[in-house]
Coordinates of C-alpha atoms in Angstrom, one line a residue:
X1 CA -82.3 50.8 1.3
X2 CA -84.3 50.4 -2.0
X3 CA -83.3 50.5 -5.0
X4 CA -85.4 53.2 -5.9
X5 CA -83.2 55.6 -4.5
X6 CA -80.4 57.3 -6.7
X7 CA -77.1 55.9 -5.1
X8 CA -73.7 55.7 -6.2
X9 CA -72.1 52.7 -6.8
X10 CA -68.7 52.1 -5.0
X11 CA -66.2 49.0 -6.9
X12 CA -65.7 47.7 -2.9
X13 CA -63.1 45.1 -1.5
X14 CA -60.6 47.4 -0.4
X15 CA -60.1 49.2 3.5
X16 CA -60.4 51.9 2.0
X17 CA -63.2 51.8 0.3
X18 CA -65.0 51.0 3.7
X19 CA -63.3 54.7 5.0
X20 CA -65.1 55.7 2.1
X21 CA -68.9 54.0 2.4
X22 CA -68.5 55.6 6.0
X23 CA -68.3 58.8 5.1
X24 CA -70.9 58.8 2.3
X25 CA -73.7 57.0 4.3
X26 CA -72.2 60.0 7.0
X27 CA -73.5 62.7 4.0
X28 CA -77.0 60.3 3.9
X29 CA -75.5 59.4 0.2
X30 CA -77.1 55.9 -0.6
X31 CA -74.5 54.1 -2.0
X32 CA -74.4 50.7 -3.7
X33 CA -71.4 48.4 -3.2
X34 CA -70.2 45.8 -4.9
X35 CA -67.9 42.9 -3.7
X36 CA -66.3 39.9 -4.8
X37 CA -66.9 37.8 -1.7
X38 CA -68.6 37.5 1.3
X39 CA -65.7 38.0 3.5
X40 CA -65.3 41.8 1.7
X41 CA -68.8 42.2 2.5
X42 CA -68.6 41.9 6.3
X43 CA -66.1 44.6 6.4
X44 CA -69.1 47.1 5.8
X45 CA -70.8 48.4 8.9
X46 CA -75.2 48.0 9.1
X47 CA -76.4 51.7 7.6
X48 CA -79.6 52.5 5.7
X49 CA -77.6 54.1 3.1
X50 CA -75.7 51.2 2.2
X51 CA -76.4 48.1 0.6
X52 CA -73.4 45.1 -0.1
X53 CA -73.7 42.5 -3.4
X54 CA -71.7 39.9 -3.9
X55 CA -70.6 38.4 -6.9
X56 CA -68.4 39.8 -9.6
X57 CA -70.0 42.1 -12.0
X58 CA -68.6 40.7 -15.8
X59 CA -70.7 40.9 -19.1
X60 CA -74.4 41.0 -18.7
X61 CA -74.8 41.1 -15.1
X62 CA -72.9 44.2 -15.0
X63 CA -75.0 46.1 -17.7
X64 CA -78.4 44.5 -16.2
X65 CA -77.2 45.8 -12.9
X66 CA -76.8 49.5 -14.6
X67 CA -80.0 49.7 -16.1
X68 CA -82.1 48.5 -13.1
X69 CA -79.9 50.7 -11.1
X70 CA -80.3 54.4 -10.6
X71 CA -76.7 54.8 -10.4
X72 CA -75.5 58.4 -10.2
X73 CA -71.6 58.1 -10.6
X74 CA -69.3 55.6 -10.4
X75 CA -66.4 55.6 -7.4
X76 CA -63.9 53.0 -8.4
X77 CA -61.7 52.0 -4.6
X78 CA -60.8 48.4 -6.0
X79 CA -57.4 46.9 -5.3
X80 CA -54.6 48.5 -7.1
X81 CA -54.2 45.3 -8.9
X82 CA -58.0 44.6 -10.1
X83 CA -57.6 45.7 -13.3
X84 CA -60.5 44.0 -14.9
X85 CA -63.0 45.2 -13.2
X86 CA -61.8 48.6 -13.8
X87 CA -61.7 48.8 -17.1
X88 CA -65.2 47.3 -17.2
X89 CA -65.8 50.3 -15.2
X90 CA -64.2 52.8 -17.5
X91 CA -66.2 51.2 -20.4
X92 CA -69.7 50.9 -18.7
X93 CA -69.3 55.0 -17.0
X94 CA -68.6 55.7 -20.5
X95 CA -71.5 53.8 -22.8
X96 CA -74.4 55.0 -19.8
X97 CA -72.1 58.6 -19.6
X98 CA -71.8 58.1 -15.8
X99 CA -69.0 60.5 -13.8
X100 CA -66.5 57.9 -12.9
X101 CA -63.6 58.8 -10.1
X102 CA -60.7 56.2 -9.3
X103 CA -59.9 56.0 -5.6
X104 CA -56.1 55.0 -6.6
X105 CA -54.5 54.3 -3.4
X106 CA -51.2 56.1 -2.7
X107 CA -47.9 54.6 -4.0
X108 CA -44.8 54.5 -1.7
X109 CA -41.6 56.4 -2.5
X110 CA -39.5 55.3 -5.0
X111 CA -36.1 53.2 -3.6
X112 CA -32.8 52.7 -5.9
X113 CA -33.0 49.5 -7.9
X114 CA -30.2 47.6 -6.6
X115 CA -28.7 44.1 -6.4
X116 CA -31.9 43.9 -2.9
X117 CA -34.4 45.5 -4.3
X118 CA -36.1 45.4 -7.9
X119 CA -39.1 46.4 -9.5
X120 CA -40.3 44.8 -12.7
X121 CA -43.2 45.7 -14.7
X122 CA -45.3 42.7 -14.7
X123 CA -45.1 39.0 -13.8
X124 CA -44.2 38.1 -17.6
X125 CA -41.0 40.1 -17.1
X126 CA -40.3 38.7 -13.6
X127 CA -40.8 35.4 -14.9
X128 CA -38.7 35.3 -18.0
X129 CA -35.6 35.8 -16.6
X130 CA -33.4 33.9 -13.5
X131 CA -34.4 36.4 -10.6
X132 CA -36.0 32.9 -9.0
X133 CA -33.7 30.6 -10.0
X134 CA -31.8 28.5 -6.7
X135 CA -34.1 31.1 -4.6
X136 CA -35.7 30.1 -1.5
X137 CA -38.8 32.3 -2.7
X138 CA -41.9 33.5 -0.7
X139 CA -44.6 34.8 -2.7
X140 CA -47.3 37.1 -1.4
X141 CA -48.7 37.9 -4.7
X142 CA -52.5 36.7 -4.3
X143 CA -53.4 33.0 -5.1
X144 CA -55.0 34.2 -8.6
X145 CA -51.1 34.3 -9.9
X146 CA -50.0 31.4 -8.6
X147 CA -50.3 29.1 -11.8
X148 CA -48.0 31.3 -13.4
X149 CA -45.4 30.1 -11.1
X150 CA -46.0 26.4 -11.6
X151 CA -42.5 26.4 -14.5
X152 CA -40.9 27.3 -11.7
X153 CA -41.1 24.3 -9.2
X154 CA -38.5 22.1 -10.0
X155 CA -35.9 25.3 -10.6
X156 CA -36.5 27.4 -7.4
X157 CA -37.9 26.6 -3.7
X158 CA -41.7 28.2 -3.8
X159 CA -43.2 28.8 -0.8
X160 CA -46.6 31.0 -0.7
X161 CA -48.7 33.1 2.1
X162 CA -52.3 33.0 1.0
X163 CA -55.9 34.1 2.1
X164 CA -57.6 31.4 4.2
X165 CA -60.0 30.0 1.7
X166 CA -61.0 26.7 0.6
X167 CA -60.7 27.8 -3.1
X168 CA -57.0 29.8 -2.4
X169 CA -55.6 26.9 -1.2
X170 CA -56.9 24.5 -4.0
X171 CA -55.3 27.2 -6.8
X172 CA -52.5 27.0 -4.8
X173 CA -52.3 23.0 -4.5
X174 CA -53.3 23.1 -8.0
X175 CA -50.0 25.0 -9.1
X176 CA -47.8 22.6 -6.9
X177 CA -46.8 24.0 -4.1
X178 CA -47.1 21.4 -0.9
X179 CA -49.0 22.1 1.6
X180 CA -45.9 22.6 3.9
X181 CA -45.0 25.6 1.9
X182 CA -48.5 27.3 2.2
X183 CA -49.4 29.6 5.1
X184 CA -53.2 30.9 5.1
X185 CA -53.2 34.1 6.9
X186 CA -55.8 37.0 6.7
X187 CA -53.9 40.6 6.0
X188 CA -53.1 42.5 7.8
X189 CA -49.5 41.1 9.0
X190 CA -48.1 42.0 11.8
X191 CA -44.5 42.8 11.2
X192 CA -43.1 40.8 14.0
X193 CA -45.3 37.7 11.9
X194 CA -43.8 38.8 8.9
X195 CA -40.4 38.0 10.3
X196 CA -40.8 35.5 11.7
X197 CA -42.4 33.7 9.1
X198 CA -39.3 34.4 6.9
X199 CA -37.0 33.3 9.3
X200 CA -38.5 30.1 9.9
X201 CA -38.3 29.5 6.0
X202 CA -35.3 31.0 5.2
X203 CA -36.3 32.9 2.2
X204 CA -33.6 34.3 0.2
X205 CA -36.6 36.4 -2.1
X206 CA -39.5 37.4 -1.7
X207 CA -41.8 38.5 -4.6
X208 CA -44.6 41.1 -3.7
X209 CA -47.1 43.8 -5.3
X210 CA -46.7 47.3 -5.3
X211 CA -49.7 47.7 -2.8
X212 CA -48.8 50.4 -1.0
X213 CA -48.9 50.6 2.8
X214 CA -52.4 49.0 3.2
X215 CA -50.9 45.8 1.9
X216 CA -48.4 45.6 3.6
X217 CA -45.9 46.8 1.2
X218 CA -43.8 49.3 3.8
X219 CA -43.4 46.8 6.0
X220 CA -41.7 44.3 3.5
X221 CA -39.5 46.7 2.5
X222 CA -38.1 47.1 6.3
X223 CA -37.9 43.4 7.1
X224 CA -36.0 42.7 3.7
X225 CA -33.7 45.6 4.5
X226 CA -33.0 44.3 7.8
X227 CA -32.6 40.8 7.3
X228 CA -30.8 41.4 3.9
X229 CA -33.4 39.9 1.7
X230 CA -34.0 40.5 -1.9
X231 CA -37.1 42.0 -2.8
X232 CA -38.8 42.3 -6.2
X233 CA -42.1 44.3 -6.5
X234 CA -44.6 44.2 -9.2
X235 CA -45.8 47.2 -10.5
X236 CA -49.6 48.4 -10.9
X237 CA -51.1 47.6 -13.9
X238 CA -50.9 50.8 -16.2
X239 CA -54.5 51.9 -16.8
X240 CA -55.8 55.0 -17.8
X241 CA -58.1 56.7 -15.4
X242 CA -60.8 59.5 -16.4
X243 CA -59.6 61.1 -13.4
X244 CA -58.6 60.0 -10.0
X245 CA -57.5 61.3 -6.5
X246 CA -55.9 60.2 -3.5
X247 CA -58.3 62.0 -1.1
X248 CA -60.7 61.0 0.9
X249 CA -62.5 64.3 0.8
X250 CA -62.1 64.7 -3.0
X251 CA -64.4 61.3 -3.6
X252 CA -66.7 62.5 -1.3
X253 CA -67.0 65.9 -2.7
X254 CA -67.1 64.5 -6.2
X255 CA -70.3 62.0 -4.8
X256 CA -72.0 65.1 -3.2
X257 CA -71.5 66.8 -6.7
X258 CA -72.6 63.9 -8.7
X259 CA -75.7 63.3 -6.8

């Protein structure tokens, strides 16, 4: 594909933004997509109407990339919690007045708050107060937030399941967790894995993002409920889209429109 073509660009990374890159290239849409590692970018099948970068968009790159780009709209299908790259999204449709549609993958129904089950607003309100303290805690929050745990060491038993990456595991190390309380597994988890791997630690908590059933969220709630577990979900990041569906068929109509 060259980049002489008009394309839309498509904020990648997620498994659903490969459902979505399928069915464009399926409309002969050429469509640029942008990822933040290589990994993500092996996810994408081989089609002439699709071309992967790497890298993470920030500052200039991101507006050089716009103006050497003939970018039609913007379809944003990052992960729930990539809010940066988001709002740079918002910002950037808006200064070069690009259509911009968020992909916002489906949240799960709402539970009771009770003493097994918890959602807090962010990780500054989950970590100022004593949900972790004398916890045997498993965190499956992404490496990125791992530092912020750090306080937390010598008041609580940390364990963490991380992606298997030389630099995930270093953050991780980094932060002080040992590396026999680090598992490096590749989503998605089985849920007979997911049991077994609290079992074998004997977690008493364990601390997750509201991900939705892609990332595994569903099937965290059923293992804590069945083993009695507490569980204490983050919620999304509160950003506010332009406008943004659910549907597969509404991006794709909105890329055909846009086009």
């Amino acid at each position: 594909m060259t980049s002489q073509k008009k394309q839309i660009w498509l904020i990648g990374g997620t498994s659903e933004s490969v459902e979505i890159a399928i069915a464009l290239a399926r409309q002969q849409l050429f469509c640029t997509i942008t990822v933040a590692t290589p990994t993500a970018q092996s996810l994408y099948p081989q089609s002439p109407f699709l071309r992967v970068l790497v890298g993470g968009l920030t500052g200039d790159r991101l507006h050089r990339f716009l103006q050497s780009q003939p970018i039609r709209a913007i379809v944003d299908a990052s992960h729930p919690f990539a809010s940066q790259i988001s709002t740079r999204a918002i910002a950037a449709a808006a200064r070069y007045n690009l259509p911009y549609l968020r992909y916002e993958r489906p949240t799960l129904d709402l539970l009771p708050q009770n003493d097994n089950f918890v959602k807090v607003n962010n990780f500054e309100t989950l970590l100022a107060e004593d949900y972790l303290f004398g916890e045997r805690v498993l965190l499956t929050v992404g490496y990125k937030n791992l530092p912020l745990f750090q306080p937390w060491q010598e008041k609580s038993s940390l364990f963490a399941r991380i992606l298997p990456s030389v630099n995930s595991i270093a953050v991780a190390l980094a932060a002080g967790f040992s590396s026999d309380r680090l598992i490096a597994l590749r989503p998605p988890i089985s849920a007979e894995l997911e049991q077994a791997l609290w079992q074998q630690w004997n977690i008493s908590l364990v601390v997750t993002k509201a991900s939705g059933q892609a990332g595994g969220e569903n099937t965290k709630r059923i293992i804590a409920t069945e083993l009695g577990i507490k569980l204490i979900v983050i919620e999304r990041p509160k950003i506010i889209y332009p406008q943004q569906t659910s549907a597969l068929q509404e991006v794709v109509a909105f890329c055909s429109r846009e086009y």
